[in-house]
Tab-separated table of N, CA and C and ligand atoms in Angstrom:
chain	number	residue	atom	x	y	z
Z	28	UNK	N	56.210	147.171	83.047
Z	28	UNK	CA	54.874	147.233	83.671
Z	28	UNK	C	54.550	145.876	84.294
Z	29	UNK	N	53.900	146.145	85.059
Z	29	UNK	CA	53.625	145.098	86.195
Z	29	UNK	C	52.064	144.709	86.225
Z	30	UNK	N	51.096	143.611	85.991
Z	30	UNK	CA	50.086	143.704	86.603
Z	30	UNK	C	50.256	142.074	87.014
Z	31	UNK	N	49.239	142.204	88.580
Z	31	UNK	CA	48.972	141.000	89.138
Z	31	UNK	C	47.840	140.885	89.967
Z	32	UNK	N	47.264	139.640	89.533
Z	32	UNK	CA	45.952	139.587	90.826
Z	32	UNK	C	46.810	139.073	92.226
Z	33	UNK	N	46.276	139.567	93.249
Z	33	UNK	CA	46.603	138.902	94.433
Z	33	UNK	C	45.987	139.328	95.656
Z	34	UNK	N	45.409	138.495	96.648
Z	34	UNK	CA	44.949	138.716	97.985
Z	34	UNK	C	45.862	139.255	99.126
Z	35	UNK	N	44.921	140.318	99.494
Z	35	UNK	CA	45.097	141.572	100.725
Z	35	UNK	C	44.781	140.821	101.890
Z	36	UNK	N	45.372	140.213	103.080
Z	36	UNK	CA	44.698	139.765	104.187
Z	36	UNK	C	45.014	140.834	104.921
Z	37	UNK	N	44.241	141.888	105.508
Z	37	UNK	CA	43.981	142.953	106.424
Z	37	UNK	C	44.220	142.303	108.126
Z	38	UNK	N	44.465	142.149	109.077
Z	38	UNK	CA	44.550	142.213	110.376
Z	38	UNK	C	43.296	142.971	111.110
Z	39	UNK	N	42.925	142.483	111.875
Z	39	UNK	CA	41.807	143.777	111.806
Z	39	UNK	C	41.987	145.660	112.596
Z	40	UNK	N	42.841	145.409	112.735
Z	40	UNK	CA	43.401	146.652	113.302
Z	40	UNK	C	43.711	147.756	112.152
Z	41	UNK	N	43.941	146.842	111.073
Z	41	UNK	CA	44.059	148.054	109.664
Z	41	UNK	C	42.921	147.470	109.147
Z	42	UNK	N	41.789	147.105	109.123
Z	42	UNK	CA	40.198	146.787	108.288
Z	42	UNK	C	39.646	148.462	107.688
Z	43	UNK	N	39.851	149.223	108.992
Z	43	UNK	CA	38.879	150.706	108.346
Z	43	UNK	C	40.040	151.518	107.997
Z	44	UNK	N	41.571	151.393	107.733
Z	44	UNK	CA	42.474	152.275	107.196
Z	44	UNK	C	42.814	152.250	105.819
Z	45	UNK	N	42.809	153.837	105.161
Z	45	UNK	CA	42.708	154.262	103.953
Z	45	UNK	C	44.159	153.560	103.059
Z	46	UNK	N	44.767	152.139	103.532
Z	46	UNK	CA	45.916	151.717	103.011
Z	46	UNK	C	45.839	151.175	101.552
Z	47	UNK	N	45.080	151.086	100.739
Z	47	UNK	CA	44.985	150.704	99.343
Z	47	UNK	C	45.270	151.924	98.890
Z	48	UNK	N	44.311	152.862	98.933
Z	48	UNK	CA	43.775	154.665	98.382
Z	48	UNK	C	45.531	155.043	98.285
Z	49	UNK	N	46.356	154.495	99.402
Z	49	UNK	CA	47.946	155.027	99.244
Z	49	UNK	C	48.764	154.573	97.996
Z	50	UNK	N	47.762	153.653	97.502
Z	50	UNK	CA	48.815	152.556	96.570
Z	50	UNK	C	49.301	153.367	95.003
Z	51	UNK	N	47.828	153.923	95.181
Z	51	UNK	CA	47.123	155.373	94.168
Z	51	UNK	C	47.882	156.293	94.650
Z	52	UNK	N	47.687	157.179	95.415
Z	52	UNK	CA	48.602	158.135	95.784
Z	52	UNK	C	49.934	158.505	95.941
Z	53	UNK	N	50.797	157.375	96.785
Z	53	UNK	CA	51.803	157.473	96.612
Z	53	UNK	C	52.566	156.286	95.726
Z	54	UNK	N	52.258	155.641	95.399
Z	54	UNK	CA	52.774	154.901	94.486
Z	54	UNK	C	52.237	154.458	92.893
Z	55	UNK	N	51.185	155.861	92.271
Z	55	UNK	CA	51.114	155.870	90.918
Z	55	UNK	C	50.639	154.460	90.551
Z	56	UNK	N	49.972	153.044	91.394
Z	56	UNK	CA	49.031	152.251	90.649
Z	56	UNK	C	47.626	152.238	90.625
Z	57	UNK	N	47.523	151.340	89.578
Z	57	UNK	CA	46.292	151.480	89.395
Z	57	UNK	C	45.693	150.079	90.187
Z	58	UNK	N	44.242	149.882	90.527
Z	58	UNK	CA	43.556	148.619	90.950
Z	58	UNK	C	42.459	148.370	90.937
Z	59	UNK	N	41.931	147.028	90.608
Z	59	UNK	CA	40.624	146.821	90.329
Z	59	UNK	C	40.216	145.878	91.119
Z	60	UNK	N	39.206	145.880	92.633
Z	60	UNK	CA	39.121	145.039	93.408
Z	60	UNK	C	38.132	144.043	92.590
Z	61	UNK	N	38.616	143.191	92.929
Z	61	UNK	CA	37.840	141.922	92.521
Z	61	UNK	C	36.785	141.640	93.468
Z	62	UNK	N	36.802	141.438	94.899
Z	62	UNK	CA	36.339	140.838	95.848
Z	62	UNK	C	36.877	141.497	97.018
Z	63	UNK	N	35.840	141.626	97.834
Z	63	UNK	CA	36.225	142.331	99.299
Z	63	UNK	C	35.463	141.496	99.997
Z	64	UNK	N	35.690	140.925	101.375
Z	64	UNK	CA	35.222	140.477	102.302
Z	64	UNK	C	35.744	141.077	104.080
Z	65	UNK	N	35.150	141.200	105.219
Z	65	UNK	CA	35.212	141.059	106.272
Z	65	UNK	C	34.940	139.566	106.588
Z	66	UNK	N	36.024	138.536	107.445
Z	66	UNK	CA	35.530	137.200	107.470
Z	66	UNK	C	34.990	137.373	109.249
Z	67	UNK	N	34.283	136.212	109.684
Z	67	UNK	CA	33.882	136.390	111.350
Z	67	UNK	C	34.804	136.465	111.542
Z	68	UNK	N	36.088	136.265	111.742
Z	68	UNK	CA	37.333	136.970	112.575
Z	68	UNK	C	37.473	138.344	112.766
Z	69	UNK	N	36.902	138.948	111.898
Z	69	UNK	CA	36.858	140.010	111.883
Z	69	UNK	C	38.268	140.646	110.932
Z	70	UNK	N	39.048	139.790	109.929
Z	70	UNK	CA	39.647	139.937	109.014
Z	70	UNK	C	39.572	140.555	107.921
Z	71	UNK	N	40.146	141.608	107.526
Z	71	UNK	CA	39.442	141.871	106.036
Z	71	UNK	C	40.528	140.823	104.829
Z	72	UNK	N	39.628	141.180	103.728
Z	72	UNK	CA	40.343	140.473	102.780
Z	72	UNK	C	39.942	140.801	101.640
Z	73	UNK	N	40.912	141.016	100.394
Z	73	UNK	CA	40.699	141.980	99.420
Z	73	UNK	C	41.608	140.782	98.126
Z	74	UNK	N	40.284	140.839	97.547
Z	74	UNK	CA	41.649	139.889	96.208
Z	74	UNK	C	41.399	141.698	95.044
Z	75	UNK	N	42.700	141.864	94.253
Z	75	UNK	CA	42.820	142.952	93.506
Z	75	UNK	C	43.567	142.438	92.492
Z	76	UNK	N	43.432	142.984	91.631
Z	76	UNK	CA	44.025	143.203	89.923
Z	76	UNK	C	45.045	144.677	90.557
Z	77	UNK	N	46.353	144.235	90.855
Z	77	UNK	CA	47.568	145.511	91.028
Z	77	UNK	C	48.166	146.110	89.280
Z	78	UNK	N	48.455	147.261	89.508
Z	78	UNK	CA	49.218	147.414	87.908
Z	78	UNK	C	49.981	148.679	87.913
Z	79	UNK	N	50.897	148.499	87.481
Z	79	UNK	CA	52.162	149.882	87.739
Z	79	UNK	C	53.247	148.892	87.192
Z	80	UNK	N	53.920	150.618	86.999
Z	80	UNK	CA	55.421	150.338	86.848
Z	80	UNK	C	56.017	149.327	87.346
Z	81	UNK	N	57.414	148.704	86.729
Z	81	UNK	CA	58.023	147.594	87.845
Z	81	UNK	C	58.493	148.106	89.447
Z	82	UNK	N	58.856	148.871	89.241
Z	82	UNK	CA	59.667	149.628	90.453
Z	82	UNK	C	58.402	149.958	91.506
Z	83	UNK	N	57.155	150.590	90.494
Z	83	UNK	CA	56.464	151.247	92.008
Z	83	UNK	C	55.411	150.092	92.220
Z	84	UNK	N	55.329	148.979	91.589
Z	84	UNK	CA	54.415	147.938	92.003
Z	84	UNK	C	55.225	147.538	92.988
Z	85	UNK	N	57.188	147.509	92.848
Z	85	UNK	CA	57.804	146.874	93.991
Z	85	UNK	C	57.528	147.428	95.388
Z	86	UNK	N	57.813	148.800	95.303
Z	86	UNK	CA	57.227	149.780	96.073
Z	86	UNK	C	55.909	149.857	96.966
Z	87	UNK	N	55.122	149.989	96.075
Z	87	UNK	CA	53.591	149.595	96.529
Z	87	UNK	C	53.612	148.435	97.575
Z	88	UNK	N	54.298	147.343	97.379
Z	88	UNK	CA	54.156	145.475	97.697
Z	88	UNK	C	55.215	145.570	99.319
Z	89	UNK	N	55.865	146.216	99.110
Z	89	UNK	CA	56.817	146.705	100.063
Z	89	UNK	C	55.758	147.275	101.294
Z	90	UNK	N	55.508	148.311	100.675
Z	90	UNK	CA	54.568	149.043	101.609
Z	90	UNK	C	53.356	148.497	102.564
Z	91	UNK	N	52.732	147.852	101.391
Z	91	UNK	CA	51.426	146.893	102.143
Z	91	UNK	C	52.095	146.085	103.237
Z	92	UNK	N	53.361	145.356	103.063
Z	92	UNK	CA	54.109	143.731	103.884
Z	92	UNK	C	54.448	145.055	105.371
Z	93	UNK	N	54.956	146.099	104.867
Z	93	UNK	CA	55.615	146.654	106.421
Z	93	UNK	C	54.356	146.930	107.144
Z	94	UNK	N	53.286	147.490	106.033
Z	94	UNK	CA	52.471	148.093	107.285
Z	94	UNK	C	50.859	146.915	107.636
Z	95	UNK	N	51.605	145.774	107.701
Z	95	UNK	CA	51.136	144.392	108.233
Z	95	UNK	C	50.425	143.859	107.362
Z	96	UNK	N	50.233	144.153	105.899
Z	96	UNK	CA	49.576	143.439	105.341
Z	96	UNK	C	49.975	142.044	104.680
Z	97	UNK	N	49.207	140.841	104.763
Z	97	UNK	CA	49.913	139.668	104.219
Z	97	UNK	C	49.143	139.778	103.180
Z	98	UNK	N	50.298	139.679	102.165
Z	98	UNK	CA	50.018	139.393	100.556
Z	98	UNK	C	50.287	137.686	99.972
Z	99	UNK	N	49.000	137.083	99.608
Z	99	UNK	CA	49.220	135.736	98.476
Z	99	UNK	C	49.021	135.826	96.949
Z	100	UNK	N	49.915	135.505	96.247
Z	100	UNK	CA	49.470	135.693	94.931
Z	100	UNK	C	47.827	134.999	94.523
Z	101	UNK	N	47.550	135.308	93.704
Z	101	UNK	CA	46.152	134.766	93.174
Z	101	UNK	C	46.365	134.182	91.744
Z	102	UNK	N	47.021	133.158	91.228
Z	102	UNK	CA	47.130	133.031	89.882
Z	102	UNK	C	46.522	131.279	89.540
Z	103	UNK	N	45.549	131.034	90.629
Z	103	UNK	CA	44.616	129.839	90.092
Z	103	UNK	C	43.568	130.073	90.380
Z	104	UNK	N	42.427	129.073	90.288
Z	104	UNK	CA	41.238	128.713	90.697
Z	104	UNK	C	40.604	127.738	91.372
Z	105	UNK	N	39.658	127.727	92.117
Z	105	UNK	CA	39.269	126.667	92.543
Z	105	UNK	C	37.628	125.965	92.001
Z	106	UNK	N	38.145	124.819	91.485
Z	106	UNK	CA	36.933	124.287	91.147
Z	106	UNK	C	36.554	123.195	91.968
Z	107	UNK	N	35.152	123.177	91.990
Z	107	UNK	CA	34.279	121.481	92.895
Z	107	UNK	C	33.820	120.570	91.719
Z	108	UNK	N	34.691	119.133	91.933
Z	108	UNK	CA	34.404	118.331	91.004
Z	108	UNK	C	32.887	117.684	91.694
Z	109	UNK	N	31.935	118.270	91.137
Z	109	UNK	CA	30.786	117.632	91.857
Z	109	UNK	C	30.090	116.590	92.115
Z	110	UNK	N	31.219	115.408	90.987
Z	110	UNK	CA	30.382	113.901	90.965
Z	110	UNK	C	31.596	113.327	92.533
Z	111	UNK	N	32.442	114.106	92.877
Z	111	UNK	CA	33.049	113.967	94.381
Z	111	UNK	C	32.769	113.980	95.152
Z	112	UNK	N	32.448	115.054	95.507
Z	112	UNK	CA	31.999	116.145	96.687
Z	112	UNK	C	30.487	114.945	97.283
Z	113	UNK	N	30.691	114.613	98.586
Z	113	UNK	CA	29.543	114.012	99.401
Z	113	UNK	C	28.819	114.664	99.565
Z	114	UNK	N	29.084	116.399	100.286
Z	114	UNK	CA	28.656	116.892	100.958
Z	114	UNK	C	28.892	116.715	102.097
Z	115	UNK	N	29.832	116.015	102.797
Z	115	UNK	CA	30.006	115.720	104.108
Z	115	UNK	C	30.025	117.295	105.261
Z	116	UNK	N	30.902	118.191	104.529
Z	116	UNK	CA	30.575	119.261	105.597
Z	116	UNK	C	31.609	119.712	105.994
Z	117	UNK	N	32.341	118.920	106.070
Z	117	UNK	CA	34.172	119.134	106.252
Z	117	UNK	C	34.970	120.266	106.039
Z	118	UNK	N	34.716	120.972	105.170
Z	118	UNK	CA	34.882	122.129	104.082
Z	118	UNK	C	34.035	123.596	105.272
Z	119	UNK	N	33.447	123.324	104.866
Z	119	UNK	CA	32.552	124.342	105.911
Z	119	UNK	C	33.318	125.628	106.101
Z	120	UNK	N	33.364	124.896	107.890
Z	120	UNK	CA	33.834	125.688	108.223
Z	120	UNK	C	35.283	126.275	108.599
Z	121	UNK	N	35.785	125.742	107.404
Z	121	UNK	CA	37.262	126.332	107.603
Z	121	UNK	C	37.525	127.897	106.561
Z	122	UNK	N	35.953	127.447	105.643
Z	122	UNK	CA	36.454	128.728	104.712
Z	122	UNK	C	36.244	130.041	104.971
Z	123	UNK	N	37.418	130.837	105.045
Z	123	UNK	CA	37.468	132.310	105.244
Z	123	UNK	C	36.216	133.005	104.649
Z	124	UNK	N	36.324	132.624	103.642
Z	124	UNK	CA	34.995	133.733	103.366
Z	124	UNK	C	33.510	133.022	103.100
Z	125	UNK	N	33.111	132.237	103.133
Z	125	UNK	CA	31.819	131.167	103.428
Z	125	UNK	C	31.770	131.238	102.218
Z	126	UNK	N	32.152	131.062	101.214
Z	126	UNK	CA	32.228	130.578	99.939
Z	126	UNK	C	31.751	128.839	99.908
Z	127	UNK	N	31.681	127.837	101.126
Z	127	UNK	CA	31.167	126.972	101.101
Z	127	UNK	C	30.206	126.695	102.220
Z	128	UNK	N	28.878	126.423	102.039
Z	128	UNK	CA	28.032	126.877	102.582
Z	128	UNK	C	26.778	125.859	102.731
Z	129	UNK	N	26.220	125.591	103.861
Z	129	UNK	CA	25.650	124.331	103.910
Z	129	UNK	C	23.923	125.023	103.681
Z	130	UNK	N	22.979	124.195	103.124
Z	130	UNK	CA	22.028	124.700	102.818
Z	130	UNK	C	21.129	124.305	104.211
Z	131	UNK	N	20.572	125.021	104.808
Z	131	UNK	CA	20.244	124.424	106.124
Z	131	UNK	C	18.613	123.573	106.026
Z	132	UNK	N	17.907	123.481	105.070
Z	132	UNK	CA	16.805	122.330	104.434
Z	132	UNK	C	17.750	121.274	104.032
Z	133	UNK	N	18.416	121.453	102.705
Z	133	UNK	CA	18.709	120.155	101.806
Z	133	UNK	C	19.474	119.366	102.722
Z	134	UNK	N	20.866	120.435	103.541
Z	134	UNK	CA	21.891	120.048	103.931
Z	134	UNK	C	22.903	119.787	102.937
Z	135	UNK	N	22.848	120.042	101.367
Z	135	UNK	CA	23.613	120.155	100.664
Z	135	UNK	C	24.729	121.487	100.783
Z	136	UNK	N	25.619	121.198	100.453
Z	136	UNK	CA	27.122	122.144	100.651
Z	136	UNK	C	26.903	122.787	99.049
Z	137	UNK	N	26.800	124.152	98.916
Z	137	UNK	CA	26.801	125.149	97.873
Z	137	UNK	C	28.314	125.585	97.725
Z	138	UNK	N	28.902	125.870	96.578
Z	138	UNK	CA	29.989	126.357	96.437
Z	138	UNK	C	29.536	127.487	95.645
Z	139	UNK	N	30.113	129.048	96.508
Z	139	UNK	CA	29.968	130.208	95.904
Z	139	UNK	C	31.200	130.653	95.125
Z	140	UNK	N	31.328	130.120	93.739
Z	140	UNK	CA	32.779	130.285	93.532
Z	140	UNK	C	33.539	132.084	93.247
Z	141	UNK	N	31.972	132.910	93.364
Z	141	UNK	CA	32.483	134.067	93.263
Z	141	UNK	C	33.177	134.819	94.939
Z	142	UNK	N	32.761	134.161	95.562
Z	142	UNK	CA	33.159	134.744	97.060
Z	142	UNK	C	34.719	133.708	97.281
Z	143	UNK	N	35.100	132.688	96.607
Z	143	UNK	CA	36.551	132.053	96.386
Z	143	UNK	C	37.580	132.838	96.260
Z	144	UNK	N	38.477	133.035	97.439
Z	144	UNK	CA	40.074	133.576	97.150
Z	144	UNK	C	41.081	132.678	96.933
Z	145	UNK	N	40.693	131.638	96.725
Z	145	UNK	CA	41.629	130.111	96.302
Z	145	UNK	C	42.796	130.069	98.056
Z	146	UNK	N	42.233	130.124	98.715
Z	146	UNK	CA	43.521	130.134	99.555
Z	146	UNK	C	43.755	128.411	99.902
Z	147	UNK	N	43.151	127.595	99.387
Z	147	UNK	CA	43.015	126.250	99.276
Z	147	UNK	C	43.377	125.235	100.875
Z	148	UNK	N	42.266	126.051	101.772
Z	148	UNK	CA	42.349	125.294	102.781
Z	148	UNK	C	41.040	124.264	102.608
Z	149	UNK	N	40.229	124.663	101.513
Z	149	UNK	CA	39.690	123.194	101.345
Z	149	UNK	C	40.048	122.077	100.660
Z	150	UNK	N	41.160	122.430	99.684
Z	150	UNK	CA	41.754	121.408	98.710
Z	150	UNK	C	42.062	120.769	99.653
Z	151	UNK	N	42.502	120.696	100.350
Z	151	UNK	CA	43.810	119.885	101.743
Z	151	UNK	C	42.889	119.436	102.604
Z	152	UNK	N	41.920	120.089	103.204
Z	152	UNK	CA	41.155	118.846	103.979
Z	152	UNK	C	40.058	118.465	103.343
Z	153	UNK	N	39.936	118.530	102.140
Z	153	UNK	CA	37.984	117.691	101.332
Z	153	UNK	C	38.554	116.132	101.537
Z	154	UNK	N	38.088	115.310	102.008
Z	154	UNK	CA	38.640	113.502	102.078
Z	154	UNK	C	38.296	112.977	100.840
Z	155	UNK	N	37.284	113.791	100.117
Z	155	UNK	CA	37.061	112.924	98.444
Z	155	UNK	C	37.726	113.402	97.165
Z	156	UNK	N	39.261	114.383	97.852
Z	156	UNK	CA	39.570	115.907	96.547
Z	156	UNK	C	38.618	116.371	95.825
Z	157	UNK	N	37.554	116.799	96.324
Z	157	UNK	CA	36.498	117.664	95.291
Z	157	UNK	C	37.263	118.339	95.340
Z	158	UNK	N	37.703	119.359	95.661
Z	158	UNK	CA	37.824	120.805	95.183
Z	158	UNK	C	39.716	120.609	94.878
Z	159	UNK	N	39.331	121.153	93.877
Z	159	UNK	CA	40.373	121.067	92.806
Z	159	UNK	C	41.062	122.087	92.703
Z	160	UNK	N	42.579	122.607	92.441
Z	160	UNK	CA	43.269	123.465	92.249
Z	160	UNK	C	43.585	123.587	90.072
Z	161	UNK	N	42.820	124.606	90.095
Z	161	UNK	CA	43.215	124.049	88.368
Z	161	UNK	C	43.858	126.090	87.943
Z	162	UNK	N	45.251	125.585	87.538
Z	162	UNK	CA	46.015	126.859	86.840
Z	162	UNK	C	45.718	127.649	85.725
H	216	SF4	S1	34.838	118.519	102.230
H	216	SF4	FE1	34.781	117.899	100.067
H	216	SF4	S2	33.244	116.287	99.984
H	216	SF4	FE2	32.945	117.374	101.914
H	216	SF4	S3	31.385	118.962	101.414
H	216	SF4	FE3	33.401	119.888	101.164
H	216	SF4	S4	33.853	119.621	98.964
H	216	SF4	FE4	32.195	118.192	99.446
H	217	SF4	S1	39.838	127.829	98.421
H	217	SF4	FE1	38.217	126.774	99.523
H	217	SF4	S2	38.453	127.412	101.663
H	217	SF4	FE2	39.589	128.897	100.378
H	217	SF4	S3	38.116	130.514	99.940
H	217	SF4	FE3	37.966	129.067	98.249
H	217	SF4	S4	36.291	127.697	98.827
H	217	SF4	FE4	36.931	128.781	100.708
């Protein structure tokens, strides 16, 4: 038996197609979405809890990659060390799902860590490493 969290990046050409519901159907797993987003690209993006057999989770994983889906595992987190973090802004707008978010009074940067798919394009550009990759 197989279970794994990991992020669905949709294309948007498959955003409104019934391609998870198949994972169930023809490949006997089970799934528990964690998080769904549409980003302004118009991207979807799905982090899920996968679980099946070894063979039909292989199956399943197979299926999603041919019919264009890019799969990343999900097996960290991202935390904001907050005595870091300036607030400079930097972060912004690179994140897929606005999980970092500028308050437009304070101008303070909010971290929504429930809207976080760790894809850690803020670890790599924050200039003070706030945001932390922790396993
Ligand atoms: S880039 Fe880093 S320091 Fe700047 S707002 Fe984002 S987390 Fe804070
Ligand atoms: S890792 Fe950073 S950039 Fe990626 S979703 Fe989380 S907060 Fe946004």
């Amino acid at each position: 038996m197989t279970t794994k969290r990991i992020v669905l990046h949709f294309p948007q050409r498959l955003v409104d197609k019934p391609i998870v519901y198949k994972l169930i159907k023809d490949f006997a797993l089970q799934f528990n979405i964690l998080k769904a987003y549409v980003t302004p690209q118009e991207e979807g993006l799905m982090v899920l809890e996968l679980k099946g057999k070894d063979e039909d989770y292989q199956k399943g994983i197979e299926y999603l990659q041919s019919s264009g889906v890019k799969i990343q595992p999900l097996s960290e987190d991202i935390i904001r060390n907050e005595i870091k973090c300036t607030d400079c802004g930097v972060c912004v707008p690179i994140c897929p799902t606005q999980a970092l978010v500028v308050d437009p009074i304070t101008r303070k940067v909010h971290f929504y860590d429930n809207k976080c798919i760790a894809c850690e394009l803020c670890v790599k550009i924050c200039p003070t490493h706030a945001m932390e990759l922790h396993f």
